[in-house]
Structures are given as structure tokens and as C-alpha cells.
Amino acid sequence: MKAYKSYLFDLDGTIYHGNKAISSAIQFLNQLELKNIPYGFVTNNSTQTPDQVAKKLTNLGVKVEARQVVTSSIATAAYVRKHYRDVSVFVIGEVGLQEAFSQYRQDSIRPNLVVVGLDRKITHDKMSVAARCIVNGATFIATNPDRMITQENGLVCGNGAIAQAIAYAANTEPVVIGKPSAEILHTAVNQLGFNALETVFVGDNYETDILAGIRAKMDTIHVQTGVTVSCQSFDEQPTYSIPSLINWSLL
Ligand SMILES: [Mg+2]
């Protein structure tokens, strides 16, 4: 074990399961708070605003402010700010993404960028506009590549399914910002003022969390409380793999 200066956490499967807190994780966060060790949260969920995510965490007993939450929508807006000046956008997505891009000029005819996040009211019309704009030269950016996500009533299509449908139509692959891309972790580290070399990223899913951490050249802790039961079959290993955060002591 190493004494990290700051911690980043995935949410579902790491801090909670749906609406149920994972008690070992909440206790761990409370310890970080007591010891004044900074932490933040990184989620591929593009539909919610950082405020909404922070409220949920507060209700589960975590002390957190909205600025400590980096959603894939926030990371996508940060990526666009970093790489483009004065661009117009066509956005497909829910409130989390609409709010992140509210300062940008919206254009459904000849936008510079097409930005696609999960929209649970997606229509053939919206997909057609997006694909047409991409064919006409717009750069295609997807907030996250999740194939399916878990909701109260079971698995539903994630943004990866929507983005891939548009990619197929336009015959163009998107730039992807959410995990397993390193981009969302770079944004989180920057936004929170952390040093990546002294920060560890904690997550339950090898193919999103751990891969993103490896690509961002950060240390990772795999917690066996969610999607990936064991990492043993993978070529590149997390820095640590532990049953739960009970097994991690702060030095
Ligand atoms: Mg997770």
C-alpha cells in the first residue's frame, strides 16, 4: 500500500449499487474527510449534472461539493474548451450534457461539432441530424462508450449504442471522452488540482475504470464490489485489487 495524496473514485459498483450505499466505501470516504485527504468522483453518466450527483452522494452520507464530481459531460466540455475556439455544436443528450454546453452556439445545420451523450428520448430525427452534420464535415464526439447501463428495471441501452448507430450511419467513428479513455481522468485531475502521479483511481470495472487509469498512467485500485470479480485474466494488471475499501488502510 502507498500513501496517496489524493483519491478519485468511480461511482456505481464502487460507492453505491443503484440507490444503496456500499458501507465500506462510505466509511473510507469519511476517513479521507477526517484526514483532510482530497478526493473526487468520475462517472461516465452524462445525463446528470454534477449538482444532481453530489446531492445523491450527500444523501448516502458523503461530504461532497458539485465541483468534486466530473461527469463525462463535464469532461467533454473541458475537452472542447481545450481543443477548439469559437465553435458551434449540435448536442444530443439530457440535462447534464445540455447544461455543460449551454454557453455554446447551437446549430443543427452546419455545426463544427456533433456531441452525443445518452438521450433516453432519442428519435430517428435527432440521429439523422447528427449523422447528416457529420457527413457534412462536423467533428463527432461521444461523451462515453457504455454499451448498456443498469437502471431500476434492468439493463437498458447506453450511449455507446446511440453513438455507434450514428457512427454507422455517418461511417465515422467518434472521439470518445469517458472511460476507458484517459481524457476524463485528465480532466478530473486538472479540475481538482491533483498531481496524477500522487493520485490513485478506485473502480470496480476493469474494462472502463482500470483501463482508463492505466491509459492515464495513474495507479489504480480495483475493488471487487461491482462488475469485475477478478482481474487475473487480463494482461495489464491494476496496481492493487482488493475485496473492498475495508481492506485499504490510510497510512
Ligand atoms: Mg462502476
mmCIF file of C-alpha atoms and ligand atoms in Angstrom:
data_model
loop_
_atom_site.group_PDB
_atom_site.id
_atom_site.type_symbol
_atom_site.label_atom_id
_atom_site.label_comp_id
_atom_site.label_asym_id
_atom_site.label_seq_id
_atom_site.Cartn_x
_atom_site.Cartn_y
_atom_site.Cartn_z
ATOM 1 C CA MET A 1 0.000 0.000 0.000
ATOM 2 C CA LYS A 2 1.076 3.528 -0.722
ATOM 3 C CA ALA A 3 0.162 6.820 0.935
ATOM 4 C CA TYR A 4 -1.550 8.650 -1.937
ATOM 5 C CA LYS A 5 -2.074 12.405 -1.705
ATOM 6 C CA SER A 6 -5.492 12.288 -3.394
ATOM 7 C CA TYR A 7 -8.150 9.791 -4.466
ATOM 8 C CA LEU A 8 -10.526 9.551 -7.414
ATOM 9 C CA PHE A 9 -13.495 7.199 -7.327
ATOM 10 C CA ASP A 10 -15.843 5.632 -9.795
ATOM 11 C CA LEU A 11 -19.464 5.652 -8.541
ATOM 12 C CA ASP A 12 -21.734 2.689 -9.363
ATOM 13 C CA GLY A 13 -20.273 -0.557 -8.031
ATOM 14 C CA THR A 14 -17.616 1.388 -6.124
ATOM 15 C CA ILE A 15 -19.526 3.837 -3.866
ATOM 16 C CA TYR A 16 -23.078 2.518 -4.285
ATOM 17 C CA HIS A 17 -25.239 -0.041 -6.043
ATOM 18 C CA GLY A 18 -28.100 1.947 -7.557
ATOM 19 C CA ASN A 19 -29.610 3.715 -4.545
ATOM 20 C CA LYS A 20 -27.862 1.561 -1.942
ATOM 21 C CA ALA A 21 -24.589 2.763 -0.418
ATOM 22 C CA ILE A 22 -21.603 0.396 -0.173
ATOM 23 C CA SER A 23 -20.868 0.922 3.529
ATOM 24 C CA SER A 24 -17.118 0.140 3.319
ATOM 25 C CA ALA A 25 -16.778 2.892 0.689
ATOM 26 C CA ILE A 26 -18.764 5.466 2.677
ATOM 27 C CA GLN A 27 -16.658 4.746 5.778
ATOM 28 C CA PHE A 28 -13.496 5.133 3.706
ATOM 29 C CA LEU A 29 -14.642 8.496 2.313
ATOM 30 C CA ASN A 30 -15.432 9.682 5.829
ATOM 31 C CA GLN A 31 -11.878 8.744 6.872
ATOM 32 C CA LEU A 32 -10.430 10.728 3.947
ATOM 33 C CA GLU A 33 -12.529 13.701 5.017
ATOM 34 C CA LEU A 34 -11.302 13.409 8.626
ATOM 35 C CA LYS A 35 -7.668 13.245 7.493
ATOM 36 C CA ASN A 36 -8.098 16.122 5.025
ATOM 37 C CA ILE A 37 -7.087 13.939 2.076
ATOM 38 C CA PRO A 38 -8.732 15.362 -1.072
ATOM 39 C CA TYR A 39 -10.972 13.205 -3.263
ATOM 40 C CA GLY A 40 -13.241 13.411 -6.266
ATOM 41 C CA PHE A 41 -15.629 11.328 -8.355
ATOM 42 C CA VAL A 42 -15.500 10.336 -12.013
ATOM 43 C CA THR A 43 -18.583 8.995 -13.774
ATOM 44 C CA ASN A 44 -19.411 8.077 -17.366
ATOM 45 C CA ASN A 45 -23.000 9.150 -16.662
ATOM 46 C CA SER A 46 -23.647 12.130 -18.954
ATOM 47 C CA THR A 47 -27.327 12.610 -18.137
ATOM 48 C CA GLN A 48 -26.959 14.213 -14.698
ATOM 49 C CA THR A 49 -25.372 17.495 -13.632
ATOM 50 C CA PRO A 50 -22.574 17.499 -11.008
ATOM 51 C CA ASP A 51 -25.136 19.082 -8.630
ATOM 52 C CA GLN A 52 -27.516 16.159 -9.036
ATOM 53 C CA VAL A 53 -24.733 13.604 -8.491
ATOM 54 C CA ALA A 54 -23.450 15.500 -5.434
ATOM 55 C CA LYS A 55 -26.983 15.539 -3.934
ATOM 56 C CA LYS A 56 -27.245 11.777 -4.325
ATOM 57 C CA LEU A 57 -23.854 11.281 -2.652
ATOM 58 C CA THR A 58 -24.790 13.663 0.164
ATOM 59 C CA ASN A 59 -27.945 11.609 0.775
ATOM 60 C CA LEU A 60 -25.750 8.491 1.084
ATOM 61 C CA GLY A 61 -23.621 10.155 3.791
ATOM 62 C CA VAL A 62 -20.708 11.506 1.715
ATOM 63 C CA LYS A 63 -19.418 15.035 2.219
ATOM 64 C CA VAL A 64 -19.074 16.381 -1.315
ATOM 65 C CA GLU A 65 -19.458 19.519 -3.417
ATOM 66 C CA ALA A 66 -20.544 19.593 -7.059
ATOM 67 C CA ARG A 67 -17.064 20.692 -8.218
ATOM 68 C CA GLN A 68 -15.679 17.359 -6.946
ATOM 69 C CA VAL A 69 -17.844 15.482 -9.473
ATOM 70 C CA VAL A 70 -16.538 15.051 -13.026
ATOM 71 C CA THR A 71 -19.182 13.560 -15.319
ATOM 72 C CA SER A 72 -18.439 12.563 -18.913
ATOM 73 C CA SER A 73 -20.400 15.686 -19.928
ATOM 74 C CA ILE A 74 -18.126 17.956 -17.875
ATOM 75 C CA ALA A 75 -15.051 16.192 -19.300
ATOM 76 C CA THR A 76 -16.409 16.540 -22.858
ATOM 77 C CA ALA A 77 -16.950 20.281 -22.401
ATOM 78 C CA ALA A 78 -13.415 20.586 -20.944
ATOM 79 C CA TYR A 79 -12.010 18.684 -23.949
ATOM 80 C CA VAL A 80 -13.824 21.013 -26.375
ATOM 81 C CA ARG A 81 -12.601 24.117 -24.490
ATOM 82 C CA LYS A 82 -9.043 22.798 -24.668
ATOM 83 C CA HIS A 83 -9.049 21.876 -28.379
ATOM 84 C CA TYR A 84 -11.428 24.314 -30.093
ATOM 85 C CA ARG A 85 -12.092 28.052 -30.172
ATOM 86 C CA ASP A 86 -15.421 29.634 -31.056
ATOM 87 C CA VAL A 87 -17.206 26.526 -32.330
ATOM 88 C CA SER A 88 -20.886 25.777 -32.884
ATOM 89 C CA VAL A 89 -22.354 22.481 -31.677
ATOM 90 C CA PHE A 90 -25.212 20.101 -32.272
ATOM 91 C CA VAL A 91 -25.856 18.294 -28.995
ATOM 92 C CA ILE A 92 -27.827 15.103 -28.368
ATOM 93 C CA GLY A 93 -28.188 14.409 -24.655
ATOM 94 C CA GLU A 94 -30.027 15.074 -21.418
ATOM 95 C CA VAL A 95 -29.735 17.892 -18.872
ATOM 96 C CA GLY A 96 -26.168 17.020 -17.780
ATOM 97 C CA LEU A 97 -24.825 17.488 -21.305
ATOM 98 C CA GLN A 98 -27.173 20.329 -22.317
ATOM 99 C CA GLU A 99 -26.046 22.309 -19.247
ATOM 100 C CA ALA A 100 -22.338 21.618 -19.923
ATOM 101 C CA PHE A 101 -22.739 23.032 -23.475
ATOM 102 C CA SER A 102 -25.214 25.828 -22.702
ATOM 103 C CA GLN A 103 -22.567 28.502 -23.458
ATOM 104 C CA TYR A 104 -22.007 27.239 -26.999
ATOM 105 C CA ARG A 105 -23.769 28.338 -30.162
ATOM 106 C CA GLN A 106 -26.257 25.600 -31.096
ATOM 107 C CA ASP A 107 -26.519 24.755 -34.782
ATOM 108 C CA SER A 108 -28.379 21.861 -36.388
ATOM 109 C CA ILE A 109 -27.432 22.722 -39.993
ATOM 110 C CA ARG A 110 -23.634 23.201 -40.171
ATOM 111 C CA PRO A 111 -22.175 22.820 -36.682
ATOM 112 C CA ASN A 112 -18.421 22.413 -36.165
ATOM 113 C CA LEU A 113 -19.039 19.634 -33.651
ATOM 114 C CA VAL A 114 -21.643 16.945 -33.050
ATOM 115 C CA VAL A 115 -21.637 15.928 -29.383
ATOM 116 C CA VAL A 116 -23.557 12.792 -28.413
ATOM 117 C CA GLY A 117 -24.466 11.668 -24.901
ATOM 118 C CA LEU A 118 -27.195 9.372 -23.637
ATOM 119 C CA ASP A 119 -30.665 10.641 -24.596
ATOM 120 C CA ARG A 120 -33.438 8.365 -23.403
ATOM 121 C CA LYS A 121 -35.811 10.222 -25.728
ATOM 122 C CA ILE A 122 -33.617 9.759 -28.815
ATOM 123 C CA THR A 123 -35.526 9.883 -32.106
ATOM 124 C CA HIS A 124 -34.790 8.956 -35.699
ATOM 125 C CA ASP A 125 -34.936 12.697 -36.497
ATOM 126 C CA LYS A 126 -32.198 13.614 -33.971
ATOM 127 C CA MET A 127 -29.977 10.753 -35.119
ATOM 128 C CA SER A 128 -30.476 11.806 -38.743
ATOM 129 C CA VAL A 129 -29.492 15.422 -37.997
ATOM 130 C CA ALA A 130 -26.357 14.235 -36.179
ATOM 131 C CA ALA A 131 -25.321 11.836 -38.952
ATOM 132 C CA ARG A 132 -26.026 14.421 -41.667
ATOM 133 C CA CYS A 133 -23.921 17.069 -39.870
ATOM 134 C CA ILE A 134 -21.034 14.583 -39.528
ATOM 135 C CA VAL A 135 -21.252 13.652 -43.208
ATOM 136 C CA ASN A 136 -21.138 17.412 -43.926
ATOM 137 C CA GLY A 137 -17.860 17.731 -42.036
ATOM 138 C CA ALA A 138 -18.649 18.178 -38.317
ATOM 139 C CA THR A 139 -16.283 16.512 -35.837
ATOM 140 C CA PHE A 140 -18.034 13.708 -33.941
ATOM 141 C CA ILE A 141 -17.525 13.470 -30.166
ATOM 142 C CA ALA A 142 -19.188 10.929 -27.838
ATOM 143 C CA THR A 143 -19.321 11.502 -24.086
ATOM 144 C CA ASN A 144 -18.897 7.788 -23.293
ATOM 145 C CA PRO A 145 -18.992 4.366 -24.960
ATOM 146 C CA ASP A 146 -21.139 2.363 -22.487
ATOM 147 C CA ARG A 147 -22.979 -0.439 -24.295
ATOM 148 C CA MET A 148 -25.663 -0.962 -21.627
ATOM 149 C CA ILE A 149 -26.305 0.575 -18.211
ATOM 150 C CA THR A 150 -28.225 -0.708 -15.212
ATOM 151 C CA GLN A 151 -31.449 1.018 -14.226
ATOM 152 C CA GLU A 152 -34.101 0.039 -11.652
ATOM 153 C CA ASN A 153 -35.873 -2.127 -14.238
ATOM 154 C CA GLY A 154 -32.699 -3.803 -15.502
ATOM 155 C CA LEU A 155 -30.253 -3.214 -18.347
ATOM 156 C CA VAL A 156 -31.002 -0.516 -20.921
ATOM 157 C CA CYS A 157 -29.050 0.738 -23.955
ATOM 158 C CA GLY A 158 -26.192 3.068 -23.057
ATOM 159 C CA ASN A 159 -24.727 5.949 -25.023
ATOM 160 C CA GLY A 160 -22.332 3.612 -26.823
ATOM 161 C CA ALA A 161 -25.309 2.085 -28.607
ATOM 162 C CA ILE A 162 -26.600 5.501 -29.743
ATOM 163 C CA ALA A 163 -23.150 6.774 -30.742
ATOM 164 C CA GLN A 164 -22.443 3.585 -32.703
ATOM 165 C CA ALA A 165 -25.741 3.845 -34.590
ATOM 166 C CA ILE A 166 -24.792 7.388 -35.668
ATOM 167 C CA ALA A 167 -21.211 6.272 -36.396
ATOM 168 C CA TYR A 168 -22.545 3.503 -38.622
ATOM 169 C CA ALA A 169 -24.848 5.876 -40.498
ATOM 170 C CA ALA A 170 -22.137 8.518 -40.972
ATOM 171 C CA ASN A 171 -19.359 5.938 -41.461
ATOM 172 C CA THR A 172 -17.233 7.903 -38.952
ATOM 173 C CA GLU A 173 -16.039 6.857 -35.502
ATOM 174 C CA PRO A 174 -16.369 9.391 -32.660
ATOM 175 C CA VAL A 175 -13.696 10.788 -30.371
ATOM 176 C CA VAL A 176 -14.605 9.184 -27.014
ATOM 177 C CA ILE A 177 -14.100 11.103 -23.752
ATOM 178 C CA GLY A 178 -15.479 8.826 -20.996
ATOM 179 C CA LYS A 179 -13.754 5.762 -19.513
ATOM 180 C CA PRO A 180 -11.875 3.747 -20.779
ATOM 181 C CA SER A 181 -10.472 6.907 -22.413
ATOM 182 C CA ALA A 182 -7.853 8.639 -20.282
ATOM 183 C CA GLU A 183 -9.359 12.017 -21.159
ATOM 184 C CA ILE A 184 -11.950 12.029 -18.342
ATOM 185 C CA LEU A 185 -9.238 11.266 -15.755
ATOM 186 C CA HIS A 186 -7.002 14.043 -17.119
ATOM 187 C CA THR A 187 -9.953 16.442 -16.725
ATOM 188 C CA ALA A 188 -10.680 15.267 -13.173
ATOM 189 C CA VAL A 189 -7.039 15.614 -12.095
ATOM 190 C CA ASN A 190 -6.854 19.123 -13.621
ATOM 191 C CA GLN A 191 -10.182 20.330 -12.249
ATOM 192 C CA LEU A 192 -9.325 19.189 -8.732
ATOM 193 C CA GLY A 193 -5.709 20.369 -8.832
ATOM 194 C CA PHE A 194 -4.361 16.867 -8.165
ATOM 195 C CA ASN A 195 -0.969 15.525 -9.231
ATOM 196 C CA ALA A 196 -1.694 12.409 -11.355
ATOM 197 C CA LEU A 197 1.431 10.633 -10.059
ATOM 198 C CA GLU A 198 0.273 11.004 -6.451
ATOM 199 C CA THR A 199 -3.372 10.168 -7.101
ATOM 200 C CA VAL A 200 -4.980 6.734 -7.217
ATOM 201 C CA PHE A 201 -8.150 5.900 -9.140
ATOM 202 C CA VAL A 202 -10.528 3.438 -7.460
ATOM 203 C CA GLY A 203 -13.029 1.490 -9.566
ATOM 204 C CA ASP A 204 -14.909 -1.790 -9.914
ATOM 205 C CA ASN A 205 -14.905 -2.285 -13.690
ATOM 206 C CA TYR A 206 -11.674 -3.463 -15.335
ATOM 207 C CA GLU A 207 -12.716 -2.594 -18.890
ATOM 208 C CA THR A 208 -13.642 1.009 -18.073
ATOM 209 C CA ASP A 209 -12.079 2.170 -14.783
ATOM 210 C CA ILE A 210 -8.856 0.217 -14.638
ATOM 211 C CA LEU A 211 -8.097 0.605 -18.353
ATOM 212 C CA ALA A 212 -8.708 4.370 -18.126
ATOM 213 C CA GLY A 213 -6.322 4.543 -15.161
ATOM 214 C CA ILE A 214 -3.660 2.531 -16.996
ATOM 215 C CA ARG A 215 -4.006 4.751 -20.093
ATOM 216 C CA ALA A 216 -3.794 7.892 -17.929
ATOM 217 C CA LYS A 217 -0.620 6.396 -16.355
ATOM 218 C CA MET A 218 -2.197 6.552 -12.912
ATOM 219 C CA ASP A 219 -2.134 3.985 -10.136
ATOM 220 C CA THR A 220 -5.382 2.051 -9.766
ATOM 221 C CA ILE A 221 -7.202 0.166 -7.023
ATOM 222 C CA HIS A 222 -9.655 -2.425 -8.298
ATOM 223 C CA VAL A 223 -12.408 -3.058 -5.731
ATOM 224 C CA GLN A 224 -14.228 -6.377 -6.012
ATOM 225 C CA THR A 225 -17.615 -4.842 -5.123
ATOM 226 C CA GLY A 226 -19.058 -4.463 -8.609
ATOM 227 C CA VAL A 227 -18.739 -5.581 -12.222
ATOM 228 C CA THR A 228 -15.288 -7.245 -12.426
ATOM 229 C CA VAL A 229 -14.916 -10.087 -9.921
ATOM 230 C CA SER A 230 -11.269 -10.859 -10.740
ATOM 231 C CA CYS A 231 -8.634 -9.110 -12.885
ATOM 232 C CA GLN A 232 -6.370 -12.161 -13.120
ATOM 233 C CA SER A 233 -7.182 -12.975 -16.766
ATOM 234 C CA PHE A 234 -6.150 -9.521 -18.046
ATOM 235 C CA ASP A 235 -2.675 -8.751 -19.456
ATOM 236 C CA GLU A 236 -2.244 -5.415 -17.727
ATOM 237 C CA GLN A 237 -2.980 -5.532 -14.018
ATOM 238 C CA PRO A 238 -4.370 -2.836 -11.720
ATOM 239 C CA THR A 239 -1.835 -1.572 -9.186
ATOM 240 C CA TYR A 240 -3.929 -3.237 -6.453
ATOM 241 C CA SER A 241 -7.040 -5.436 -6.362
ATOM 242 C CA ILE A 242 -8.856 -5.725 -3.010
ATOM 243 C CA PRO A 243 -12.209 -7.179 -1.851
ATOM 244 C CA SER A 244 -13.438 -3.786 -0.596
ATOM 245 C CA LEU A 245 -12.138 -0.484 0.786
ATOM 246 C CA ILE A 246 -12.216 -2.031 4.290
ATOM 247 C CA ASN A 247 -9.006 -3.688 3.112
ATOM 248 C CA TRP A 248 -7.252 -0.376 2.407
ATOM 249 C CA SER A 249 -5.744 1.439 5.339
ATOM 250 C CA LEU A 250 -4.640 5.055 5.175
ATOM 251 C CA LEU A 251 -1.023 5.229 6.224
HETATM 252 MG MG MG B 1 -18.530 1.236 -11.660
#
